[in-house]
Coordinates of C-alpha atoms and ligand atoms in Angstrom, one line a residue:
M1 CA -19.0 -11.2 9.4
A2 CA -19.7 -11.2 5.8
A3 CA -17.0 -12.8 3.7
C4 CA -15.2 -10.8 1.1
M5 CA -17.4 -10.4 -1.9
A6 CA -16.9 -10.9 -5.6
P7 CA -16.3 -7.7 -7.7
T8 CA -19.4 -5.6 -8.2
T9 CA -20.3 -2.7 -10.5
A10 CA -18.0 -0.3 -8.6
G11 CA -15.2 -0.6 -11.1
T12 CA -13.8 -3.8 -12.2
P13 CA -10.8 -4.6 -10.0
A14 CA -7.9 -6.0 -11.9
G15 CA -7.8 -8.8 -9.3
A16 CA -10.0 -11.0 -11.5
Q17 CA -6.9 -12.3 -13.2
T18 CA -7.0 -16.0 -13.5
A19 CA -3.4 -17.1 -14.1
P20 CA -2.3 -19.5 -11.4
P21 CA 1.1 -18.9 -9.8
G22 CA 4.0 -20.1 -11.8
S23 CA 2.2 -20.1 -15.1
P24 CA 2.2 -16.5 -16.3
T25 CA 0.0 -16.0 -19.3
A26 CA 0.2 -13.4 -22.1
R27 CA -2.1 -10.5 -21.7
T28 CA -4.1 -9.4 -24.6
A29 CA -5.8 -6.1 -25.3
N30 CA -9.1 -7.6 -24.2
D31 CA -7.6 -8.3 -20.8
R32 CA -7.2 -4.6 -20.0
R33 CA -9.6 -3.5 -17.3
R34 CA -10.2 -0.1 -15.8
P35 CA -7.1 0.7 -13.6
V36 CA -7.7 0.2 -9.9
V37 CA -7.4 3.2 -7.5
I38 CA -5.6 2.2 -4.3
A39 CA -6.0 4.7 -1.5
H40 CA -2.5 5.0 -0.1
R41 CA -2.8 4.8 3.7
G42 CA -6.5 5.8 3.2
A43 CA -7.3 9.3 1.8
S44 CA -4.0 10.5 3.4
G45 CA -3.9 13.6 1.3
H46 CA -6.9 14.8 3.3
L47 CA -6.7 13.2 6.8
P48 CA -3.9 11.7 8.9
E49 CA -2.7 8.4 7.3
H50 CA -4.1 5.1 8.5
T51 CA -6.8 6.5 10.6
L52 CA -10.3 5.1 10.4
A53 CA -11.4 8.6 9.3
A54 CA -9.0 8.4 6.4
I55 CA -10.4 5.0 5.5
A56 CA -14.0 6.1 5.6
L57 CA -13.2 9.1 3.4
A58 CA -11.3 7.0 0.9
H59 CA -14.2 4.6 0.7
A60 CA -16.7 7.5 0.1
M61 CA -14.4 8.9 -2.6
G62 CA -14.8 5.7 -4.5
A63 CA -11.3 4.0 -4.1
D64 CA -11.3 0.4 -5.3
Y65 CA -8.8 -0.7 -2.6
L66 CA -7.8 0.8 0.8
E67 CA -4.3 0.2 1.9
Q68 CA -3.1 -1.2 5.3
D69 CA 0.5 -1.1 6.4
V70 CA 0.7 -3.7 9.2
V71 CA 3.1 -4.0 12.1
L72 CA 2.8 -5.8 15.5
T73 CA 2.6 -4.7 19.1
R74 CA 4.6 -6.3 21.8
D75 CA 1.8 -8.6 22.6
G76 CA 1.5 -9.7 19.0
H77 CA -1.6 -7.7 17.8
P78 CA -1.5 -6.5 14.2
I79 CA -2.0 -2.7 14.0
V80 CA -2.2 -0.4 11.0
L81 CA 0.8 1.8 11.1
H82 CA 3.3 2.7 8.3
D83 CA 6.5 2.6 10.3
I84 CA 7.8 0.2 12.9
H85 CA 8.2 3.4 14.9
L86 CA 5.4 5.4 16.6
D87 CA 7.1 8.8 16.9
R88 CA 6.3 10.4 13.6
V89 CA 2.5 10.2 13.8
T90 CA 1.7 9.9 17.5
N91 CA 2.2 11.7 20.8
V92 CA 4.2 8.7 22.2
R93 CA 7.0 11.1 23.4
Q94 CA 4.6 12.9 25.7
V95 CA 2.7 9.8 27.0
F96 CA 5.7 7.4 27.4
P97 CA 8.8 9.7 27.5
D98 CA 11.2 7.0 28.8
R99 CA 10.2 4.2 26.4
H100 CA 12.5 4.9 23.5
R101 CA 15.4 2.7 22.5
S102 CA 19.0 3.8 22.4
D103 CA 18.5 5.3 19.0
G104 CA 15.9 7.6 20.5
R105 CA 13.0 6.0 18.5
Y106 CA 9.8 4.5 19.9
Y107 CA 9.1 1.1 18.5
A108 CA 5.5 -0.3 18.2
A109 CA 7.0 -3.7 19.1
D110 CA 7.9 -2.3 22.6
F111 CA 4.3 -1.4 23.4
T112 CA 1.2 -3.5 24.2
L113 CA -2.0 -2.9 22.4
D114 CA -3.5 -1.3 25.6
Q115 CA -0.6 1.1 25.6
V116 CA -0.9 1.9 21.9
R117 CA -4.6 2.6 22.5
R118 CA -3.5 5.5 24.8
L119 CA -1.8 7.3 22.0
R120 CA -3.3 10.0 19.7
V121 CA -2.5 10.1 16.0
H122 CA -1.7 13.3 14.1
E123 CA -0.6 14.2 10.7
R124 CA 3.0 12.9 9.9
V125 CA 5.8 15.1 11.0
Q126 CA 9.5 15.1 10.4
G127 CA 12.0 13.8 12.9
D128 CA 14.0 17.0 13.1
G129 CA 11.8 19.6 14.9
G130 CA 8.5 18.0 14.3
Q131 CA 7.5 20.0 11.2
P132 CA 4.8 18.6 9.0
V133 CA 6.0 16.5 6.1
F134 CA 3.2 18.0 3.9
P135 CA 2.6 21.5 5.3
E136 CA -0.6 22.1 3.3
R137 CA -2.4 19.0 4.6
F138 CA -4.4 18.3 7.7
P139 CA -2.9 20.3 10.6
A140 CA -0.5 18.3 12.9
Q141 CA -2.5 19.5 15.9
P142 CA -5.0 18.8 17.3
A143 CA -4.4 15.0 17.4
L144 CA -7.9 13.7 17.0
F145 CA -7.3 10.1 16.1
S146 CA -6.1 6.7 17.2
I147 CA -4.2 3.7 15.7
P148 CA -6.6 1.0 14.5
T149 CA -5.9 -2.7 14.7
L150 CA -6.1 -4.6 11.5
V151 CA -9.2 -6.3 12.7
E152 CA -10.9 -3.0 13.4
E153 CA -10.0 -1.6 10.0
I154 CA -11.3 -4.7 8.2
Q155 CA -14.5 -4.4 10.3
M156 CA -14.8 -0.8 9.3
I157 CA -14.4 -1.5 5.6
Q158 CA -16.7 -4.5 5.5
S159 CA -19.3 -2.5 7.4
L160 CA -19.0 0.4 4.9
N161 CA -19.2 -2.1 2.0
R162 CA -22.5 -3.2 3.5
T163 CA -24.0 0.2 4.2
T164 CA -23.0 1.8 0.9
G165 CA -23.5 -1.3 -1.3
R166 CA -20.1 -0.7 -2.9
E167 CA -17.4 -3.3 -2.4
A168 CA -14.0 -1.8 -1.6
G169 CA -11.1 -4.2 -1.2
I170 CA -8.2 -4.3 1.1
Y171 CA -4.5 -4.0 0.2
V172 CA -2.3 -5.2 3.0
E173 CA 1.4 -4.6 3.4
I174 CA 3.6 -6.9 5.5
K175 CA 6.0 -4.4 6.9
N176 CA 9.6 -5.5 7.7
P177 CA 8.9 -9.2 8.2
A178 CA 12.6 -10.1 8.8
W179 CA 12.8 -7.4 11.5
H180 CA 9.6 -8.7 13.1
R181 CA 11.1 -12.2 13.1
Q182 CA 14.1 -10.8 15.0
Q183 CA 11.7 -9.5 17.6
G184 CA 10.3 -13.0 18.0
H185 CA 7.1 -12.5 15.8
D186 CA 5.8 -14.1 12.6
L187 CA 4.0 -11.1 11.3
T188 CA 3.1 -12.7 8.0
A189 CA 1.4 -15.7 9.7
I190 CA -0.6 -13.4 12.0
I191 CA -1.7 -11.3 9.1
L192 CA -2.8 -14.2 7.0
A193 CA -4.7 -15.7 9.9
T194 CA -6.6 -12.4 10.4
L195 CA -7.4 -12.2 6.7
D196 CA -8.6 -15.8 6.7
K197 CA -10.9 -15.0 9.6
F198 CA -12.6 -12.2 7.6
G199 CA -13.0 -14.2 4.5
Y200 CA -10.0 -13.2 2.4
T201 CA -8.5 -16.4 1.2
R202 CA -8.9 -16.8 -2.5
R203 CA -7.4 -15.1 -5.6
Q204 CA -10.8 -13.7 -6.6
D205 CA -11.3 -12.0 -3.3
L206 CA -10.9 -8.2 -3.1
C207 CA -7.6 -8.4 -1.3
Y208 CA -4.0 -8.0 -2.3
V209 CA -1.0 -8.8 -0.1
Q210 CA 2.1 -6.6 -0.7
C211 CA 5.7 -6.7 0.5
F212 CA 9.1 -5.4 -0.4
D213 CA 10.6 -8.7 0.7
A214 CA 10.6 -11.1 -2.2
Q215 CA 11.7 -14.0 -0.1
E216 CA 8.8 -13.5 2.3
L217 CA 6.3 -13.3 -0.6
R218 CA 7.6 -16.6 -1.9
R219 CA 7.1 -18.0 1.5
V220 CA 3.5 -16.8 1.5
R221 CA 2.8 -18.8 -1.6
S222 CA 4.9 -21.9 -1.1
E223 CA 5.2 -22.5 2.7
L224 CA 2.0 -20.8 3.9
H225 CA 0.0 -21.9 0.9
S226 CA -1.9 -18.7 0.4
D227 CA -3.9 -18.2 -2.8
L228 CA -4.3 -14.5 -2.3
K229 CA -3.0 -12.0 -4.9
L230 CA 0.6 -11.1 -4.1
I231 CA 2.4 -7.9 -5.1
L232 CA 6.1 -7.4 -4.9
L233 CA 7.0 -3.8 -4.0
I234 CA 10.1 -2.5 -5.7
G235 CA 11.9 0.6 -4.4
Q236 CA 14.0 3.2 -6.2
D237 CA 17.1 1.5 -4.8
D238 CA 16.4 -1.5 -7.0
R239 CA 17.7 0.6 -9.9
D240 CA 21.2 0.6 -8.3
A241 CA 21.2 -3.1 -7.3
P242 CA 23.5 -5.5 -9.0
P243 CA 21.8 -6.9 -12.2
E244 CA 21.2 -10.4 -10.7
R245 CA 19.3 -8.8 -7.8
R246 CA 17.2 -6.4 -9.8
S247 CA 13.5 -7.2 -9.5
W248 CA 12.6 -5.1 -12.5
S249 CA 15.0 -6.6 -15.0
S250 CA 13.6 -9.1 -17.5
E251 CA 15.0 -12.0 -15.5
G252 CA 13.9 -10.5 -12.2
L253 CA 10.3 -10.1 -13.4
R254 CA 10.3 -13.6 -14.8
Q255 CA 11.2 -14.8 -11.3
V256 CA 8.5 -12.6 -9.7
A257 CA 5.9 -14.1 -12.1
T258 CA 6.5 -17.6 -10.6
Y259 CA 5.0 -16.6 -7.3
A260 CA 3.3 -13.2 -7.5
D261 CA 0.5 -11.6 -9.4
G262 CA 2.1 -8.2 -9.9
V263 CA 4.6 -5.6 -8.9
G264 CA 4.3 -2.3 -7.1
P265 CA 7.2 -0.2 -8.3
D266 CA 8.2 3.3 -7.3
L267 CA 6.7 5.4 -10.0
Q268 CA 10.1 6.7 -11.0
L269 CA 11.2 3.2 -12.1
L270 CA 8.7 3.4 -14.9
V271 CA 10.3 6.2 -16.7
E272 CA 13.8 6.1 -18.2
S273 CA 14.1 9.8 -18.4
A274 CA 12.8 12.1 -15.6
E275 CA 13.3 15.2 -17.7
G276 CA 10.2 16.7 -19.2
P277 CA 8.3 17.3 -21.3
A278 CA 8.8 14.0 -23.2
V279 CA 8.8 11.0 -21.0
R280 CA 10.7 7.9 -22.1
P281 CA 9.2 4.8 -20.6
S282 CA 11.4 2.1 -19.1
P283 CA 10.6 -1.4 -20.2
L284 CA 9.1 -2.4 -16.9
V285 CA 5.4 -2.0 -17.6
A286 CA 5.6 -3.8 -21.0
E287 CA 7.8 -6.6 -19.6
A288 CA 5.7 -7.2 -16.6
Q289 CA 2.4 -7.2 -18.4
R290 CA 3.8 -9.6 -21.0
L291 CA 4.4 -12.0 -18.1
G292 CA 0.9 -11.5 -16.9
L293 CA 1.9 -9.3 -13.9
E294 CA -0.2 -6.4 -12.9
V295 CA 1.7 -3.1 -12.4
H296 CA 0.6 -0.8 -9.5
P297 CA 3.1 2.0 -9.0
Y298 CA 3.4 4.3 -6.0
T299 CA 2.9 7.0 -4.8
F300 CA 0.8 9.6 -6.7
R301 CA 0.5 12.8 -4.8
A302 CA -1.0 16.0 -6.0
D303 CA 1.2 18.0 -3.7
A304 CA 4.5 16.3 -4.5
L305 CA 4.7 16.0 -8.3
P306 CA 7.7 14.5 -10.0
N307 CA 9.6 17.1 -12.1
F308 CA 8.3 15.8 -15.4
A309 CA 4.6 16.5 -14.7
N310 CA 3.1 20.0 -14.5
S311 CA -0.1 18.9 -12.8
Y312 CA -1.7 15.9 -11.2
D313 CA -3.9 15.2 -14.2
E314 CA -0.9 15.3 -16.4
L315 CA 0.9 12.8 -14.1
L316 CA -2.2 10.5 -14.3
Q317 CA -2.3 10.9 -18.1
I318 CA 1.4 9.8 -18.4
Y319 CA 0.9 6.7 -16.2
L320 CA -2.6 5.6 -17.0
G321 CA -2.7 6.9 -20.6
E322 CA 0.8 6.5 -22.0
L323 CA 2.4 3.8 -19.8
G324 CA -0.8 1.8 -19.3
V325 CA -0.4 0.8 -15.6
D326 CA -3.1 -1.5 -14.1
G327 CA -3.6 0.6 -11.0
L328 CA -1.9 3.1 -8.7
F329 CA -1.3 4.0 -5.1
T330 CA -2.5 7.6 -4.4
D331 CA -2.9 9.9 -1.4
F332 CA -5.7 11.6 -3.5
P333 CA -8.3 8.9 -4.4
D334 CA -10.9 11.6 -5.1
R335 CA -8.9 13.3 -7.8
T336 CA -7.9 10.0 -9.3
V337 CA -11.4 8.6 -9.4
R338 CA -12.6 11.9 -11.0
Y339 CA -9.9 11.7 -13.6
L340 CA -10.9 8.1 -14.6
Q341 CA -14.6 9.1 -14.6
S342 CA -13.8 12.0 -17.0
L343 CA -12.2 9.5 -19.4
A344 CA -15.2 7.2 -19.2
A345 CA -17.8 10.0 -19.7
P346 CA -19.3 10.0 -23.2
A347 CA -18.2 12.9 -25.4
R348 CA -20.8 15.6 -25.9
Ligands
CA401 CA1 2.5 0.8 2.2

């Protein structure tokens, strides 16, 4: 299996940053690179999330990185699934009606990989009544797809890199590591071993590792000695956290810069005021970039715009143009790549 390649002409991933952990360096204007397009759960605006079909489409659309959310099966196989539950995106209720826990949910950690392979994947539905979360997207039925393992997904991406000649990277999220530990699994160690097997080991490789759990990311760097690029995800609830626990405060970001390469904040955290038309930026982007951290906000959806943007292109203009983020997670890599290409096109 080919090792992860160095960046090629297909965009210039921001991952080429050279600052070692613990020694953030100031970023200059010359350091700015084209923002990276991260396909959020694949091209999930067009196909059911985290299916190999969604990955193939995102690759063809020109995304720089393809995202994997990773959880474990009962027998310890890493699979690509957003939730620790199976019931919002598969037919698990029909295939294994009695296998839910007392809360009525079906947990991936209770099923072997062989059992997971018997499930069909459909577009995400809500818990109450099974209505689609995004009604205009791919129909919830028929369920045409299956859940890939992390190995299969990496094989798919590396194979597409080979056949297209365009190197797309991977962007792996360690999902709920503390919860997995309670189930008796070291999810992080299993993910890192898998990445290592496929050639993702160094900072310059086209691979990011992301997690909401700061403690776990510190562990990845210090205890597991990984050199991969690390991104701390920051949720909206961080805004309400006590000051000493806020990751996006000046002190919080300074701490993050001692072990991570960037932050992945909810896009709402980057604006002080969510009332249009004038958007007041929060200090997060400037503070983070001053510390040498990349900023990759989530999630950019053409069919779920925040109230301060009238169109998807306007949303991109705010974040890429005015706020100057280094990349973004999007369900619509096609529209995002097209937007960036329009900026790069010479004026006529
Ligand atoms: Ca994710």
